[in-house]
Coordinates of C-alpha atoms in Angstrom, one line a residue:
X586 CA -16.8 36.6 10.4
X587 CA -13.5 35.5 8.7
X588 CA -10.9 34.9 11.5
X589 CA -12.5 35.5 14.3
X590 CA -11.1 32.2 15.6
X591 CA -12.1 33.1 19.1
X592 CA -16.1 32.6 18.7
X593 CA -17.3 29.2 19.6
X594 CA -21.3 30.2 19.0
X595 CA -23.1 32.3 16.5
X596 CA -26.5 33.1 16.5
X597 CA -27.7 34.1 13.4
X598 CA -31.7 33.8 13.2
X599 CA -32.1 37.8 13.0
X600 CA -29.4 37.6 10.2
X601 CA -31.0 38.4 6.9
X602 CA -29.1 37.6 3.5
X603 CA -31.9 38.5 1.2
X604 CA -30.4 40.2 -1.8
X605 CA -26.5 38.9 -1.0
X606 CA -24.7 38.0 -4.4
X607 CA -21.5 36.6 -2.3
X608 CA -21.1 34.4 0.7
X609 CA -17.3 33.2 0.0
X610 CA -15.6 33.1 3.2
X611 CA -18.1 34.2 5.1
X612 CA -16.9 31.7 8.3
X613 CA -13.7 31.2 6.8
X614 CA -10.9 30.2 9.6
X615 CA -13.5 30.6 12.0
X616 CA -11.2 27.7 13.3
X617 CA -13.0 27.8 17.4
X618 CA -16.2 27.8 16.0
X619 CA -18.8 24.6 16.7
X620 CA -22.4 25.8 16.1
X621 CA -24.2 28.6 13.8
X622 CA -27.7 28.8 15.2
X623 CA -30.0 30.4 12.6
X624 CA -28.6 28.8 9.6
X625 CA -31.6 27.1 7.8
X626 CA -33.2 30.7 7.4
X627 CA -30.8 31.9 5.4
X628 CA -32.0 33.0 1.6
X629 CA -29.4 32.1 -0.5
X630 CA -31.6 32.5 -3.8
X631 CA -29.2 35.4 -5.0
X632 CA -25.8 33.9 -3.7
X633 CA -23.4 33.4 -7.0
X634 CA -20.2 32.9 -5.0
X635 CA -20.5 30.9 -1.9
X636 CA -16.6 29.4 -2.0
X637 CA -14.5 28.9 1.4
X638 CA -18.0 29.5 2.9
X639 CA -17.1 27.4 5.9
X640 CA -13.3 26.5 4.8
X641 CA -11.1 26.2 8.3
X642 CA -13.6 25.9 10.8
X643 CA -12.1 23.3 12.3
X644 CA -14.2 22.1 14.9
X645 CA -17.7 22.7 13.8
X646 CA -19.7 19.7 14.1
X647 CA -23.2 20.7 12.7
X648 CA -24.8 22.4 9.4
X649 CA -28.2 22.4 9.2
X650 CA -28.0 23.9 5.6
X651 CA -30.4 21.5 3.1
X652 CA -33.0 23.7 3.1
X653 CA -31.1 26.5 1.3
X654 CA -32.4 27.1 -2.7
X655 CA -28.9 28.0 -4.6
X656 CA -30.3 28.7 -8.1
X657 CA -28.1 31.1 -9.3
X658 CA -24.4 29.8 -7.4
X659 CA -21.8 29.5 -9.6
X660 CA -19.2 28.7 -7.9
X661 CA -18.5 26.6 -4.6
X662 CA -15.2 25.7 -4.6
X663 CA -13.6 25.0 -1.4
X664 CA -16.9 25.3 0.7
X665 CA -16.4 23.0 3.4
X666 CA -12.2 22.3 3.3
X667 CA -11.0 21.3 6.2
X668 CA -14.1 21.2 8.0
X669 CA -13.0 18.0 10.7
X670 CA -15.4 18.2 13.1
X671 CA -18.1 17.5 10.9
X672 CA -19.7 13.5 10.6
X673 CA -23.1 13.9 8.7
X674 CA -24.2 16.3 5.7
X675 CA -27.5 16.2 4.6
X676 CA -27.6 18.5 1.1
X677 CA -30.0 16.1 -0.9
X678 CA -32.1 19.2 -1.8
X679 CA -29.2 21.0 -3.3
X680 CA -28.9 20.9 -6.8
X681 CA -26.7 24.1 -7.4
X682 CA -28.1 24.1 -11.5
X683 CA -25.6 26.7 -12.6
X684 CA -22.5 26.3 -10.9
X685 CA -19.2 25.6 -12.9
X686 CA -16.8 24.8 -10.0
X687 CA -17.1 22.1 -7.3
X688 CA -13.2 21.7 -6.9
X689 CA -12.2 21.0 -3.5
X690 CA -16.0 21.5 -2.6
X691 CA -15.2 18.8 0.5
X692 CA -11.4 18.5 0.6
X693 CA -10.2 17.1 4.0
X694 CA -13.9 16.3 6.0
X695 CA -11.2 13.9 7.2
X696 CA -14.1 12.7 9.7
X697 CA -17.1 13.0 7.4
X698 CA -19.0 9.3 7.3
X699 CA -22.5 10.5 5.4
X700 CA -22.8 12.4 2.9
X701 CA -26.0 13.0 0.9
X702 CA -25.4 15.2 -2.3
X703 CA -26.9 12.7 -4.8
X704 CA -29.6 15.5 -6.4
X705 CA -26.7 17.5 -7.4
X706 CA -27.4 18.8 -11.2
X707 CA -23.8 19.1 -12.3
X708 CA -25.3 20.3 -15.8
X709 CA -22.9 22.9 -16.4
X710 CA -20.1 22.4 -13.9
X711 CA -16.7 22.1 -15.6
X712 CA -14.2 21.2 -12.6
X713 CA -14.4 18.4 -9.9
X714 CA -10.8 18.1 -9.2
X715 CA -10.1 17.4 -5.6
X716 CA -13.6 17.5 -4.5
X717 CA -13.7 14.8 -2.3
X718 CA -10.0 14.5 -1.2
X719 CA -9.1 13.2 2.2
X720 CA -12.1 12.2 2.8
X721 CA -11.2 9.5 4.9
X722 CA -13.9 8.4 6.9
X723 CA -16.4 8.4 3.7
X724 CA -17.6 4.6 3.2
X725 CA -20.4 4.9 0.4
X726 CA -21.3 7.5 -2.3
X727 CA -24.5 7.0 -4.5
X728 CA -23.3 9.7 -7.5
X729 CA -24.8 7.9 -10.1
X730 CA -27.6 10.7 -11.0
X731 CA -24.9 13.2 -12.0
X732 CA -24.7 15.0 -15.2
X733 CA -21.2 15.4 -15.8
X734 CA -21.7 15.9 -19.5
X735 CA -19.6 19.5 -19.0
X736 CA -17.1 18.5 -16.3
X737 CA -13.4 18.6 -18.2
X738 CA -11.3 17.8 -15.1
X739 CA -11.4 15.2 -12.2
X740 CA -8.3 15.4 -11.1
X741 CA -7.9 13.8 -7.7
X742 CA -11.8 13.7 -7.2
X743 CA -11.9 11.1 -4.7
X744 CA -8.0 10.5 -3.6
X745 CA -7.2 9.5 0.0
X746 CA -10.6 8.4 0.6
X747 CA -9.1 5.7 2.3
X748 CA -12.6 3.9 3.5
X749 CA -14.5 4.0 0.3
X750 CA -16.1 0.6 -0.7
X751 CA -19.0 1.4 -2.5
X752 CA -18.7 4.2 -5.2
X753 CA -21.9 4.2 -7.6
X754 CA -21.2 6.3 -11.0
X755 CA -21.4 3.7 -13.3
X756 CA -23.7 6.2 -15.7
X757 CA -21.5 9.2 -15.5
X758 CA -21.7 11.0 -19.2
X759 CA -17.8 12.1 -19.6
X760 CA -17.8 12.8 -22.8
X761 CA -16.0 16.1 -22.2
X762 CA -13.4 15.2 -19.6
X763 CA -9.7 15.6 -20.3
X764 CA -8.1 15.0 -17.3
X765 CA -8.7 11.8 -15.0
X766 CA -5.6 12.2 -13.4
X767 CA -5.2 10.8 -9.7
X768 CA -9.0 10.2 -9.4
X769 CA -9.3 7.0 -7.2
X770 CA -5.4 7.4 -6.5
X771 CA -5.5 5.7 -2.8
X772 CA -8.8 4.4 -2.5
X773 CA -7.4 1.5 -0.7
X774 CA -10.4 -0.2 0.5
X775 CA -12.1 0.0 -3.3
X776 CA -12.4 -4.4 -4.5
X777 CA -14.7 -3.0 -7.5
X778 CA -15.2 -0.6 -10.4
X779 CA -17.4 -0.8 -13.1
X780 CA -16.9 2.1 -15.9
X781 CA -17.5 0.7 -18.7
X782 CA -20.5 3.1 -19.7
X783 CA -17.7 6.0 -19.9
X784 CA -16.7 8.2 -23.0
X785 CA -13.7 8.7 -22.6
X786 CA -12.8 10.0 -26.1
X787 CA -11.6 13.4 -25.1
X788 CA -9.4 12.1 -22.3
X789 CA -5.6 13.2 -22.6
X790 CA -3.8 12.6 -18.8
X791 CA -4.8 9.5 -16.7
X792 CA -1.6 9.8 -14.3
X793 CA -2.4 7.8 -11.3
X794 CA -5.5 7.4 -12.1
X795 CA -6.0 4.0 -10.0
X796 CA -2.6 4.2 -8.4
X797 CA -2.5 2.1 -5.0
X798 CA -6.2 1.3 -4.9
X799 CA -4.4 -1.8 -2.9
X800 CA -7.6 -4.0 -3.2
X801 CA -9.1 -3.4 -6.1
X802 CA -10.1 -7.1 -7.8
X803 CA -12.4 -6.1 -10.5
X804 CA -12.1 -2.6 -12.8
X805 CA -14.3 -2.9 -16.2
X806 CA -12.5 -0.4 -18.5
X807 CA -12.4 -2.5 -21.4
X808 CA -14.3 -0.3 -24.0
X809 CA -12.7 2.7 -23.3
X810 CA -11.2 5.0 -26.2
X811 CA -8.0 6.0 -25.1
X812 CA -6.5 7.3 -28.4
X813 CA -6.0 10.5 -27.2
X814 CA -4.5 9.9 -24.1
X815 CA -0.5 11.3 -24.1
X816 CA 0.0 10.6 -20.0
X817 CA -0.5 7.1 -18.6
X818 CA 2.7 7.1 -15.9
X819 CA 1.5 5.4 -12.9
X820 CA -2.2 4.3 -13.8
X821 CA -2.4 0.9 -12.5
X822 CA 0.8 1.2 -10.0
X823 CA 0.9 -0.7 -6.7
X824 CA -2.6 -2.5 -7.4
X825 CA -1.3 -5.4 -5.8
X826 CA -4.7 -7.3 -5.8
X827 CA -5.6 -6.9 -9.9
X828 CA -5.1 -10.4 -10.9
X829 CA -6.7 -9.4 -14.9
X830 CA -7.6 -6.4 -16.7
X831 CA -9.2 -6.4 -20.5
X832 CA -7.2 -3.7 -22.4
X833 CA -7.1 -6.1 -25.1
X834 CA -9.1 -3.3 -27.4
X835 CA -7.0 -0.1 -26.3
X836 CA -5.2 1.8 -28.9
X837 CA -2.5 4.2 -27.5
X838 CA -1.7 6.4 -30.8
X839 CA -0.7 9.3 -28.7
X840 CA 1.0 8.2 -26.1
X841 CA 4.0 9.4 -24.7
X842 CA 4.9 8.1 -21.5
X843 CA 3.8 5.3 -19.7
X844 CA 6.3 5.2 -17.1
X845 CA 5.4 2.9 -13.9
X846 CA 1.7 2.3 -15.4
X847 CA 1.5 -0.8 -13.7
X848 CA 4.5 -1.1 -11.6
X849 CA 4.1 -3.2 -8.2
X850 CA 1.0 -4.6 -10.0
X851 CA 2.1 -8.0 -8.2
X852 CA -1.1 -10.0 -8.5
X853 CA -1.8 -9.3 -12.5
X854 CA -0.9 -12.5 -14.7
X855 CA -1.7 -11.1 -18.3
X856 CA -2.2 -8.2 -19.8
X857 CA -3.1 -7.5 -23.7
X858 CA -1.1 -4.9 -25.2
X859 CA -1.1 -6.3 -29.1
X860 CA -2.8 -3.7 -30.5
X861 CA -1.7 -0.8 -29.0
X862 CA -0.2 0.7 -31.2
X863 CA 2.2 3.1 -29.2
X864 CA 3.9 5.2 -32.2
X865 CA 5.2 8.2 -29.9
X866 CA 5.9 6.6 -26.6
X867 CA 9.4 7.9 -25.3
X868 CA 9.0 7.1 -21.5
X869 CA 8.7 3.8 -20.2
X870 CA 10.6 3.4 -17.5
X871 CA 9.9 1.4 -14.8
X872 CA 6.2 0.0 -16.8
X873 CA 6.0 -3.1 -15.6
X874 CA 8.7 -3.2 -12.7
X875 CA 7.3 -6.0 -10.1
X876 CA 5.1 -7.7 -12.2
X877 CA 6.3 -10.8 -10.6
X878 CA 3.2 -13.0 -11.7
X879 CA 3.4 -11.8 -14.8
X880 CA 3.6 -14.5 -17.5
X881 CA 3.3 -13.6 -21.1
X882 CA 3.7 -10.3 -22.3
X883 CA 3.7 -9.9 -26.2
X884 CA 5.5 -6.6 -27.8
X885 CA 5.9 -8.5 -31.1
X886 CA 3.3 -6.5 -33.1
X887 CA 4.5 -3.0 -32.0
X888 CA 6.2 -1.0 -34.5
X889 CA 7.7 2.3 -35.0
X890 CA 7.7 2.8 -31.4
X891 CA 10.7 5.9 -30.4
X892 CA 11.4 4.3 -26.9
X893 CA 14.7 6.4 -25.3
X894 CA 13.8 5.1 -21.6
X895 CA 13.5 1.9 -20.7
X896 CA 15.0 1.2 -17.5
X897 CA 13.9 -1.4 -15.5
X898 CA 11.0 -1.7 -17.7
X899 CA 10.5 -5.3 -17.2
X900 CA 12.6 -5.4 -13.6
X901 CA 11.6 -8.0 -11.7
X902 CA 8.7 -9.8 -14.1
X903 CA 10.3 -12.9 -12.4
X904 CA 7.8 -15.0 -15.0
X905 CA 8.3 -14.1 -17.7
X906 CA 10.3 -16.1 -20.6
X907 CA 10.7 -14.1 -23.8
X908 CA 10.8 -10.4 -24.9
X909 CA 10.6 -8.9 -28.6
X910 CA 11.5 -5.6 -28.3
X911 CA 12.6 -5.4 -32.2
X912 CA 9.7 -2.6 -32.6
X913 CA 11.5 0.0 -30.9
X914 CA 13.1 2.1 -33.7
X915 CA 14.9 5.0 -31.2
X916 CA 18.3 5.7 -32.0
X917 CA 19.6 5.9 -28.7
X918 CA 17.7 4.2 -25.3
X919 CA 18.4 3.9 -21.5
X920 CA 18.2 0.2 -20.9
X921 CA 19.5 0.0 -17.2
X922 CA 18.8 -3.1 -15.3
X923 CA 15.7 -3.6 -17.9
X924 CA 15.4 -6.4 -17.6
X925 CA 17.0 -6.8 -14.4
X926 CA 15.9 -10.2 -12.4
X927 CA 13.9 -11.8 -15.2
X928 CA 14.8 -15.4 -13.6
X929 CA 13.0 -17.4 -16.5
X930 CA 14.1 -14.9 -19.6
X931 CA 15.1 -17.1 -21.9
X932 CA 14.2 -15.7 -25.3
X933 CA 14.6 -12.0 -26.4
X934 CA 14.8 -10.4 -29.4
X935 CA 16.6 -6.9 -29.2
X936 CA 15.5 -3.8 -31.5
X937 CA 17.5 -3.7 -34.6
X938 CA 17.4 -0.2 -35.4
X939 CA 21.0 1.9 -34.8
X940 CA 23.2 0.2 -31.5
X941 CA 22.1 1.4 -28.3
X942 CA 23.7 4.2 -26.1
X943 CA 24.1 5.3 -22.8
X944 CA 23.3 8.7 -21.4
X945 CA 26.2 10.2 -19.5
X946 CA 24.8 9.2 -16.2
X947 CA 27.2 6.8 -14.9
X948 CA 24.2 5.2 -13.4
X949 CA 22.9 4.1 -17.0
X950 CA 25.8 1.7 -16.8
X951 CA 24.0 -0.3 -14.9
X952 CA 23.7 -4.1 -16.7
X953 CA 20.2 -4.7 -17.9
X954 CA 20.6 -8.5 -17.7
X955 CA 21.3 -8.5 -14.1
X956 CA 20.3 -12.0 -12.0
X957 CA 18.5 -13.1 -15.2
X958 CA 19.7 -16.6 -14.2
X959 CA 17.7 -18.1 -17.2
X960 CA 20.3 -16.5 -20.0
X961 CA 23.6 -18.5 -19.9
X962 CA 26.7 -16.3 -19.1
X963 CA 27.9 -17.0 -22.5
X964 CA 24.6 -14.6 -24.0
X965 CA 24.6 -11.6 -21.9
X966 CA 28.0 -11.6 -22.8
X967 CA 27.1 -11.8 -26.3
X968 CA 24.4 -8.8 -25.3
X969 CA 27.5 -6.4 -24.0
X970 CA 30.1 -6.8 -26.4
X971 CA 31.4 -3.5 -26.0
X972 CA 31.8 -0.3 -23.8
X973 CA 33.1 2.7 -25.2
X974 CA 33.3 6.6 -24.9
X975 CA 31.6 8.0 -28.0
X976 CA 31.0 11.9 -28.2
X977 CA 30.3 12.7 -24.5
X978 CA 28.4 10.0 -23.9
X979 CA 29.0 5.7 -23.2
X980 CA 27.8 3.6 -25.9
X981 CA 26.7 -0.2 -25.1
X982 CA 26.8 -1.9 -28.7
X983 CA 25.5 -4.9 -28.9
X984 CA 26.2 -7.7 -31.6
X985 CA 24.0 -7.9 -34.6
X986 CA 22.8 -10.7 -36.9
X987 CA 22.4 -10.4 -40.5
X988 CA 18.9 -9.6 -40.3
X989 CA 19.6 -6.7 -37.9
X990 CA 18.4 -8.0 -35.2
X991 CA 19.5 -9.6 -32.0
X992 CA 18.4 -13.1 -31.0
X993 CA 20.1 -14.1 -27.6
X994 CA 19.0 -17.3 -26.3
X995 CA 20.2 -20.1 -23.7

C-alpha cells in the first residue's frame, strides 16, 4: 500500500500475513490514511523487517497493534515516523527479543501523549538514536526495565521532547554505549535526572548531551567514568536553571574539545574541575561563556594541557576574580575576548610556555581583556605589550617574569 495517499480506510480482517518475513513500508506515505480495520489479526510471528511500517501516515489516529507476537523482528527502525495523528499507543505486550535497531522507531509522534513500551526486551538492540525525537506532546516514560546492555548509540534518543517531566531509567545497564550525544538535548520541561547507576566507561562523544534542558535543577552524574570521552562541546549549554553539578571525581584524559560545555549555564555557581586532568584538550572555546554566577573556578592543578582555542573561554563569568592558566603548554593560542567582561578579574596568572600568537583572522585581534573593569589600565597594558607581523600570522607577546610566567594584577 505504499503511496496510495488517496485511501482514508482499509479493511484488512481477510488479510492473512502468515509466513511474511517483511512488513517494512507496508503503509508507508499512506499520508490520507486514518483507520486499518483488521489489524490485531495480523500474525507477525515470522516478520524480521517491519521498518517504515506505518512511516508518513500522517493522519492516522488509531493502531490497535499490542496483540501482535514479533519474536523473530530485527529491525524496526523508523516504524511509526511522522505518524501526527496518533495520541495513545498501547505496545506493553511487545517485547521485540531479537531486534538490533530501534532508531527513529517514534521520530516525530509530535502529538503522541501515552506511550506504553515498557516490556520492551532491548537484549540485543545496538541503536536507539533518535527514537523518540519530536516527541513533543510525550509527558512521562517508565523505561526503567530496559536491557540496554548491547545498545552502543543514543544519539538524540529523546531530543525535542519538549513536555517530558518524568523520565524513569535510572537502572539502564550502558556499559557498551559510545555515543550519548544530543540525548536529552531540548528536554525543556526535564527539573531532574538521576544516572548515577550508569557505566559509562566505554563512552567517547557526549556533544549536547543535556544542551538546553532549560529547567533542569538536579542531574546526578557524579560517578561517571568519563576517561574515554574525546567530545564534550556543548554538554551542559544553556542549562540556565543548574545551580551545582558534582564533577568533582571526573577525569578527562582524552579529551579534546570542550567547546561551549557549559556555555549560557547562568544559574551554576561552582564547578570542580581539579582533577581533570585534560592532557589533549585543543578546543575550548566559548566553555564557560555566560557563566555569570560563576564564582570560583580553579585551573591551577592542570598541566600539560595543548589549548590552541580559547576565545571567549571565560566571556562573561562576570564573578569571577582570578584565573591560572599557567598549565596550558600550546605554542600558539587564540585568546580573543577570553576573558572578555570578567568585571571582578583581578588575579591571573598567564601560561608561560612560548608567547602567544594570533591566527591570521583579523578577528583574533580582538582584546581578551575587554570591560574587565577589575584590572587597572596600567595591567592589560602590561598583558599587550606588543603587536607584530611574524611569518603570515599576528603575534600578541606578552611580558614575561623571571619565572616565565605572567602575574598581572590590580
Amino acid at each position: 500500500f505504499y503511496g496510495c495517499n488517496s485511501i482514508r480506510e482499509l479493511d484488512l480482517t481477510e488479510f492473512s500475513t502468515k509466513g511474511t518475513i517483511s512488513t517494512a513500508e507496508m503503509f508507508s506515505y499512506c499520508t490520507g490514511l486514518t483507520t486499518i480495520y483488521g489489524l490485531e489479526t495480523f500474525d507477525m510471528s515470522s516478520v524480521i523487517v517491519s521498518s517504515r511500517m506505518f512511516a508518513n501516515c500522517y493522519i492516522l489516529q488509531d493502531l490497535n497493534i499490542n496483540q501482535w507476537d514479533m519474536p523473530e523482528t530485527r529491525s524496526a527502525e523508523y516504524m511509526f515516523q511522522n505518524c501526527k495523528g496518533l495520541q495513545t499507543l498501547d505496545l506493553s505486550a511487545w517485547r521485540l527479543p531479537k531486534c538490533e535497531a530501534v532508531n527513529n522507531m517514534f521520530f516525530n509522534c509530535s502529538m503522541l501523549q501515552s506511550l506504553n513500551i515498557e516490556n520492551f526486551a532491548m537484549t540485543v538492540t545496538t541503536d536507539c538514536s533518535s527514537m523518540f525525537t519530536g516527541c513533543d506532546k510525550l509527558k512521562a516514560l517508565n523505561l526503567n526495565k530496559w536491557n540496554m546492555q548491547s545498545v552502543r548509540t543514543a544519539t538524540y534518543m529523546f531530543r525535542g521532547c519538549h513536555q517530558l517531566k518524568y523520565l524513569i531509567i535510572s537502572e539502564w545497564n550502558t556499559k557498551s554505549m559510545m555515543c550519548f550525544r544530543g540525548m536529552f538535548e531540548e528536554c525543556i520541561a526535564l527539573k531532574e535526572l538521576d544516572l548515577s547507576k550508569w557505566n559509562t566507561s566505554a563512552a567517547v562523544d557526549m556533544r549536547d548531551m543535556f544542551a538546553r534542558c532549560n529547567v533542569l535543577q538536579a542531574l546526578n552524574i557524579s560517578t561517571w567514568d568519563v576517561s574515554n570521552v574525546t567530545l564534550f562541546n556543548g554538554m551542559f549549554a544553556v542549562c540556565v536553571s543548574l545551580q551545582h553539578i558534582d564533577l568533582g571525581h571526573w577525569r578527562l584524559n582524552s579529551a579534546v574539545d570542550t567547546t561551549r560545555m557549559f556555555a549560557s549555564c547562568r544559574a551554576l555557581k561552582a564547578v570542580d574541575v581539579t582533577a581533570w586532568r585534560p592532557v589533549h584538550l585543543e578546543q575550548a572555546s566559548e566553555m564557560f561563556f555566560g557563566c555569570n554566577s560563576l564564582e570560583k573556578l580553579d585551573l591551577s592543578t592542570w598541566r600539560g594541557v595543548p589549548l590552541k582555542d580559547a576565545m571567549r573561554m571565560f566571556a562573561d563569568c562576570e564573578k569571577i576574580q582570578t584565573l591560572d592558566l599557567r598549565g596550558i603548554t600550546a605554542e600558539t593560542l587564540i585568546v580573543s575576548r577570553m576573558c572578555i567582561n570578567c568585571q571582578k578579574l583581578k588575579d591571573i596568572w598567564l601560561p608561560k610556555s612560548k608567547p602567544i600568537r594570533y591566527g591570521a583572522n583579523s578577528a583574533d585581534l580582538q582584546h581578551p581583556f575587554e570591560y574587565c573593569i577589575g584590572l587597572s589600565e596600567e595591567s592589560k597594558k602590561k598583558a599587550a605589550v606588543e603587536f607584530a607581523q611574524y611569518n603570515g600570522f599576528v603575534r600578541h607577546q606578552y611580558e614575561q617574569t623571571k619565572d616565565l610566567s605572567l602575574r598581572i594584577l590590580r
